[in-house]
PDB file of C-alpha atoms in Angstrom:
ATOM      1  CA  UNK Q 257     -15.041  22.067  13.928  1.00 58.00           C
ATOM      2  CA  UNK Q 258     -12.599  19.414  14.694  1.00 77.00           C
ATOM      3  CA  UNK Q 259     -12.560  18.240  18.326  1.00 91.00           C
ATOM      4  CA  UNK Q 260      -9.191  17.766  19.345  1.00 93.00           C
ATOM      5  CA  UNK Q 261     -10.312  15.499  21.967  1.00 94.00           C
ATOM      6  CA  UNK Q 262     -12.084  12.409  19.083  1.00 94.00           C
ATOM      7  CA  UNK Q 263      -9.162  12.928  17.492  1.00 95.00           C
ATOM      8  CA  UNK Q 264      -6.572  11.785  20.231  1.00 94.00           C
ATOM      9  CA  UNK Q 265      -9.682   9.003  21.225  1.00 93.00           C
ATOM     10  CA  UNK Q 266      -9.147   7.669  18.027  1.00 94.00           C
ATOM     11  CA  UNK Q 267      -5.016   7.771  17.574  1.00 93.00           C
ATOM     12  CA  UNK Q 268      -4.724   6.102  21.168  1.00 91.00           C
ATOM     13  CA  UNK Q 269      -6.639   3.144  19.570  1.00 91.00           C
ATOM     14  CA  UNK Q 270      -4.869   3.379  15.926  1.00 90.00           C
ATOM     15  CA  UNK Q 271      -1.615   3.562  17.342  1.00 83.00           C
ATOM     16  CA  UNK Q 272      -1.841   1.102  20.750  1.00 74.00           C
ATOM     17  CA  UNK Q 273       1.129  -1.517  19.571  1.00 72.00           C
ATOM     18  CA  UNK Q 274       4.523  -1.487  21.714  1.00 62.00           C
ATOM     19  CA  UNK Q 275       6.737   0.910  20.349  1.00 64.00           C
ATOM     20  CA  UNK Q 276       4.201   3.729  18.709  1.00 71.00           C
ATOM     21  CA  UNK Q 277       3.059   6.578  20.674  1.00 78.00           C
ATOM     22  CA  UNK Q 278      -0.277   8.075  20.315  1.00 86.00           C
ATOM     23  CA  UNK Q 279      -0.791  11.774  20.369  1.00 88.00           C
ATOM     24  CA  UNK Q 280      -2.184  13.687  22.640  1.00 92.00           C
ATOM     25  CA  UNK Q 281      -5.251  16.376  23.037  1.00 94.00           C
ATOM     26  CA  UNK Q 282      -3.074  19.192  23.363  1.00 95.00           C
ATOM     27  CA  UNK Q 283      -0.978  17.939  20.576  1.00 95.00           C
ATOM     28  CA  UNK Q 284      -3.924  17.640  18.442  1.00 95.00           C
ATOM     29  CA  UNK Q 285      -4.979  20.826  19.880  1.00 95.00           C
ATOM     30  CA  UNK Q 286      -1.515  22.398  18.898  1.00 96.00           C
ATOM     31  CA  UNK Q 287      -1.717  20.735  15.456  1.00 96.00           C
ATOM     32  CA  UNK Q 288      -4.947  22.169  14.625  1.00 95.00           C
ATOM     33  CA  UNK Q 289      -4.559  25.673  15.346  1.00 95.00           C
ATOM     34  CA  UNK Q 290      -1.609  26.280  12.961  1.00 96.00           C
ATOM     35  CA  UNK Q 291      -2.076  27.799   9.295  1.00 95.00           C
ATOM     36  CA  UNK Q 292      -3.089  24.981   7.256  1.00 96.00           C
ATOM     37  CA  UNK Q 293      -3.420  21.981   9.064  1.00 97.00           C
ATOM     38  CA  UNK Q 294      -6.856  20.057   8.731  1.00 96.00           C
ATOM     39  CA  UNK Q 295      -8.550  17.032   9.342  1.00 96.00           C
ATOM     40  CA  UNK Q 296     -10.781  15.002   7.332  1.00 96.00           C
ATOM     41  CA  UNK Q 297     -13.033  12.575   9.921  1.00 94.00           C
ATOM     42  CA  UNK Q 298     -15.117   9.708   9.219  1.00 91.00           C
ATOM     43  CA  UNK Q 299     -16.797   7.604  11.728  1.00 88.00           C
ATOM     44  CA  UNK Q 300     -13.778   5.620  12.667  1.00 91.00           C
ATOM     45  CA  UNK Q 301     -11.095   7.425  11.609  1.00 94.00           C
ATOM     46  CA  UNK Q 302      -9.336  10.583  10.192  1.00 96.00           C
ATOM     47  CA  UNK Q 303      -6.590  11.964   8.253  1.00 97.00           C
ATOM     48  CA  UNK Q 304      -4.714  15.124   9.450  1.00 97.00           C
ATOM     49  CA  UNK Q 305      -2.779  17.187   6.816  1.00 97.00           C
ATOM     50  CA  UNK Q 306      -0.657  20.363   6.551  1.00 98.00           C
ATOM     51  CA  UNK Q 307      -0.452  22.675   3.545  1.00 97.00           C
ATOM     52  CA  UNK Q 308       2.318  24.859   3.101  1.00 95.00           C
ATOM     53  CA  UNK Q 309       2.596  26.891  -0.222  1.00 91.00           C
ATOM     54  CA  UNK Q 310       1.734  24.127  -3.048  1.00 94.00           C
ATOM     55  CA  UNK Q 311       2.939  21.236  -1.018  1.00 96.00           C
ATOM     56  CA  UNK Q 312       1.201  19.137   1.750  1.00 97.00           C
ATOM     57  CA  UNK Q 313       2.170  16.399   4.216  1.00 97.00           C
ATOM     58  CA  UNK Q 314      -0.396  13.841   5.870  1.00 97.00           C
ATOM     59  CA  UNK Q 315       0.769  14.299   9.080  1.00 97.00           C
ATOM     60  CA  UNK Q 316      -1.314  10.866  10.422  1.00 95.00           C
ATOM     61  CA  UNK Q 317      -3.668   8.690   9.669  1.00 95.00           C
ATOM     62  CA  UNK Q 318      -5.573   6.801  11.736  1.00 93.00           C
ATOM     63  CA  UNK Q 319      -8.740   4.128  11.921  1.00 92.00           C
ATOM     64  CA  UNK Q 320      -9.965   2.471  14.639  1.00 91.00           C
ATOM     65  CA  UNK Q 321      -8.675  -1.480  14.693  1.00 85.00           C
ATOM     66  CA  UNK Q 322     -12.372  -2.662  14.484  1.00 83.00           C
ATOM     67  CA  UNK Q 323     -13.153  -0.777  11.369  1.00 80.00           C
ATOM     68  CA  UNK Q 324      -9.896  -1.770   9.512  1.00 83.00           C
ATOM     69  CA  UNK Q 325      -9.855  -3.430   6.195  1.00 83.00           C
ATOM     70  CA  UNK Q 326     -13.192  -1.902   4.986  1.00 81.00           C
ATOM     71  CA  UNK Q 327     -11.871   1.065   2.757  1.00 85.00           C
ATOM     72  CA  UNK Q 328     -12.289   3.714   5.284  1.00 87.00           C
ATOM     73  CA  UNK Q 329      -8.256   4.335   5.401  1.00 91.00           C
ATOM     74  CA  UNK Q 330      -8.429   4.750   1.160  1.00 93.00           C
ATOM     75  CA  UNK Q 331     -11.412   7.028   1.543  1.00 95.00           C
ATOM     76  CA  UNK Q 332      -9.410   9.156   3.566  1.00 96.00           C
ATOM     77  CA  UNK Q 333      -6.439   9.503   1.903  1.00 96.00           C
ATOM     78  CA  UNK Q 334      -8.505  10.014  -1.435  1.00 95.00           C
ATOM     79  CA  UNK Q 335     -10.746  12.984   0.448  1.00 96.00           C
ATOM     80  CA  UNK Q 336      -7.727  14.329   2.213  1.00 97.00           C
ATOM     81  CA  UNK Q 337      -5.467  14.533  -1.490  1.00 96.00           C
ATOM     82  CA  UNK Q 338      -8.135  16.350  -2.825  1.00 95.00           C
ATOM     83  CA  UNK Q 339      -9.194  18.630  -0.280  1.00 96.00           C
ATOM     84  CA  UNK Q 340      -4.762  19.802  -0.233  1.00 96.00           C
ATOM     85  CA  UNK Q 341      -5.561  20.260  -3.937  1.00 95.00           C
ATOM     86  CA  UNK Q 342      -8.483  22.496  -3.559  1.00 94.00           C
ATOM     87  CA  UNK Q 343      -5.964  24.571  -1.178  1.00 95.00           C
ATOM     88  CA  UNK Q 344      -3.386  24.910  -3.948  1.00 94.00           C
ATOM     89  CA  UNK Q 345      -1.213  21.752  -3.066  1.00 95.00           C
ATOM     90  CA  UNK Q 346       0.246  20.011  -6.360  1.00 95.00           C
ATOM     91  CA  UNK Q 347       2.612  17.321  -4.322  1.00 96.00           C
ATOM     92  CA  UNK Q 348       1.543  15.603  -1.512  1.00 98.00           C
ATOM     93  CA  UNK Q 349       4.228  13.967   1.212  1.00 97.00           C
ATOM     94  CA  UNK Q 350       4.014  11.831   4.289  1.00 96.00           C
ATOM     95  CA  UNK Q 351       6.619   9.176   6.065  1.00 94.00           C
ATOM     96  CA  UNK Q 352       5.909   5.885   6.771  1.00 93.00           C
ATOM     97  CA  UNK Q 353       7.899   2.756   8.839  1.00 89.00           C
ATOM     98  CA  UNK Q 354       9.346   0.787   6.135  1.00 91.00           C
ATOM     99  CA  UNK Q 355       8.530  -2.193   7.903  1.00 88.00           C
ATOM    100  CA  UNK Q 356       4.373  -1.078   7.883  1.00 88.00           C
ATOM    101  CA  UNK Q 357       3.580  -3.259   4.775  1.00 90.00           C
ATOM    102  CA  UNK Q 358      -0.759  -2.177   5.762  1.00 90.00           C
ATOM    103  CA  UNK Q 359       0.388   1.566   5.509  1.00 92.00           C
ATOM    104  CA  UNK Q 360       2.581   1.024   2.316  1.00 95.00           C
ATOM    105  CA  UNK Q 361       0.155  -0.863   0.355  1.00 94.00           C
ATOM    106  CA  UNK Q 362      -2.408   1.717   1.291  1.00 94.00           C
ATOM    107  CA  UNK Q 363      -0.275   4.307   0.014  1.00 96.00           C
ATOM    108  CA  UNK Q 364       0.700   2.260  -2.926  1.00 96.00           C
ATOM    109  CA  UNK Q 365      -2.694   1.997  -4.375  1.00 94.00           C
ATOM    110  CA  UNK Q 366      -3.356   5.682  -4.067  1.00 95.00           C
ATOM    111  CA  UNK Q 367      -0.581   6.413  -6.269  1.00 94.00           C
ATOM    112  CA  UNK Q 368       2.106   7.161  -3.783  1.00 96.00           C
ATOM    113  CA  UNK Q 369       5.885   6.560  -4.531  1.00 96.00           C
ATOM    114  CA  UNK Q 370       9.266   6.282  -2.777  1.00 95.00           C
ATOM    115  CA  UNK Q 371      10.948   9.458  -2.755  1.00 95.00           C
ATOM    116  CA  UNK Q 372      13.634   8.990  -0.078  1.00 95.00           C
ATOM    117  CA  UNK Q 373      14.427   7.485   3.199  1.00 95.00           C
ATOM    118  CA  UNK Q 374      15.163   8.562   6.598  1.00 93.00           C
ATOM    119  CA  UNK Q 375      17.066   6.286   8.538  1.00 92.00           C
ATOM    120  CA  UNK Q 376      16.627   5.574  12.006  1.00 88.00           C
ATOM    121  CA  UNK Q 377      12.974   7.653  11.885  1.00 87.00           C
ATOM    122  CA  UNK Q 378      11.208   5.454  14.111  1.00 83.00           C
ATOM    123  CA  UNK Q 379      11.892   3.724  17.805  1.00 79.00           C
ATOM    124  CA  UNK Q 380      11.228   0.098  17.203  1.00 77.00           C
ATOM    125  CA  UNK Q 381       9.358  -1.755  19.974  1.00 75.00           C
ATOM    126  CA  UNK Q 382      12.760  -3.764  20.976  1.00 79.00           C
ATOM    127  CA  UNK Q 383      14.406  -0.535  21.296  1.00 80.00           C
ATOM    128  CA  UNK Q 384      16.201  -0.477  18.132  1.00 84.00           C
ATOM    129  CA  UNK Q 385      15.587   1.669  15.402  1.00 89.00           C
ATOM    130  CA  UNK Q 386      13.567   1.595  11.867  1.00 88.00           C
ATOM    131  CA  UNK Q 387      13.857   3.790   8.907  1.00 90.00           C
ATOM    132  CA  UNK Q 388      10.869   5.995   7.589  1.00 92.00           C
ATOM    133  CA  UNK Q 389      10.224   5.581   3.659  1.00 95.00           C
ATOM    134  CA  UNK Q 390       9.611   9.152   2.229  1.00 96.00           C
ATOM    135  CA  UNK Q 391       6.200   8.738   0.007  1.00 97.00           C
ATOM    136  CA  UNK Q 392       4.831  11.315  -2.680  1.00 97.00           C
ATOM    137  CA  UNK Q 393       2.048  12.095  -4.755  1.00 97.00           C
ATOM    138  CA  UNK Q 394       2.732  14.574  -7.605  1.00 95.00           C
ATOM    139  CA  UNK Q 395      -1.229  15.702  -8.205  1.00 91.00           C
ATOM    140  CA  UNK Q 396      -0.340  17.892 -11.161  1.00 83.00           C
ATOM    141  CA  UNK Q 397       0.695  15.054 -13.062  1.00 66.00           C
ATOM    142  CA  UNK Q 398      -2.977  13.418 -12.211  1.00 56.00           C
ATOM    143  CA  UNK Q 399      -4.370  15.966 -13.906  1.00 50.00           C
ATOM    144  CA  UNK Q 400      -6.493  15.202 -17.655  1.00 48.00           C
TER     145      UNK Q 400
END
């Protein structure tokens, strides 16, 4: 079982730069008790999703700073895609800040394109704003 706890341990290191906000326990706790949100953990770092119907959102991703850049963010992602496919999901979503070239190229090599924008998304450090790129993964068309 997922400890709500490791999870919000890891996010506060993930996501300690001005202007992002970590979650918290209870928020993880929250997260984790509704229909079809999961994690998948690794050492450093996990990937929470939601599946609703045949679609699913990564709802975060995190890894701690000192285990960056060794593969454990792609692992993730490619674990977490195929676990929402096993529960039914054929299209997989998530938002990212446009300005989060890291998270984009991440996304990029999994497959992941831009399927909108939401402007404003994000509180910028300097207390302006940034827009959120809408990324998706269409899994049935992965399929041999």
């Amino acid at each position: 079982m997922t400890a709500p706890a490791r999870l919000a341990s890891i996010h506060a290191e993930a996501f300690d730069r001005p202007g992002e906000t970590p979650w918290s326990e209870a928020a993880f706790a929250d997260l984790l008790a509704q229909t079809g949100v999961f994690a998948v953990e690794a050492s450093d770092g996990f990937i929470l999703m939601r599946t609703v119907a045949d679609e699913a959102e990564i709802l975060t991703l995190a890894v701690r700073p000192a285990a960056r850049r060794g593969g454990q963010g792609a692992r993730l992602v490619g674990e977490g895609v195929l676990a929402a496919a096993a529960r039914g999901a054929g299209r997989v979503f998530l938002e990212v800040a446009e300005d989060n070239a890291a998270a984009r190229a991440l996304y990029a090599r999994a497959g992941f394109a831009e399927a909108g924008r939401r402007p404003g998304y994000y509180a910028a450090a300097d207390g302006g704003r940034r827009d959120a790129l809408l990324l998706a993964l269409n899994l049935t068309a992965r399929l041999p």
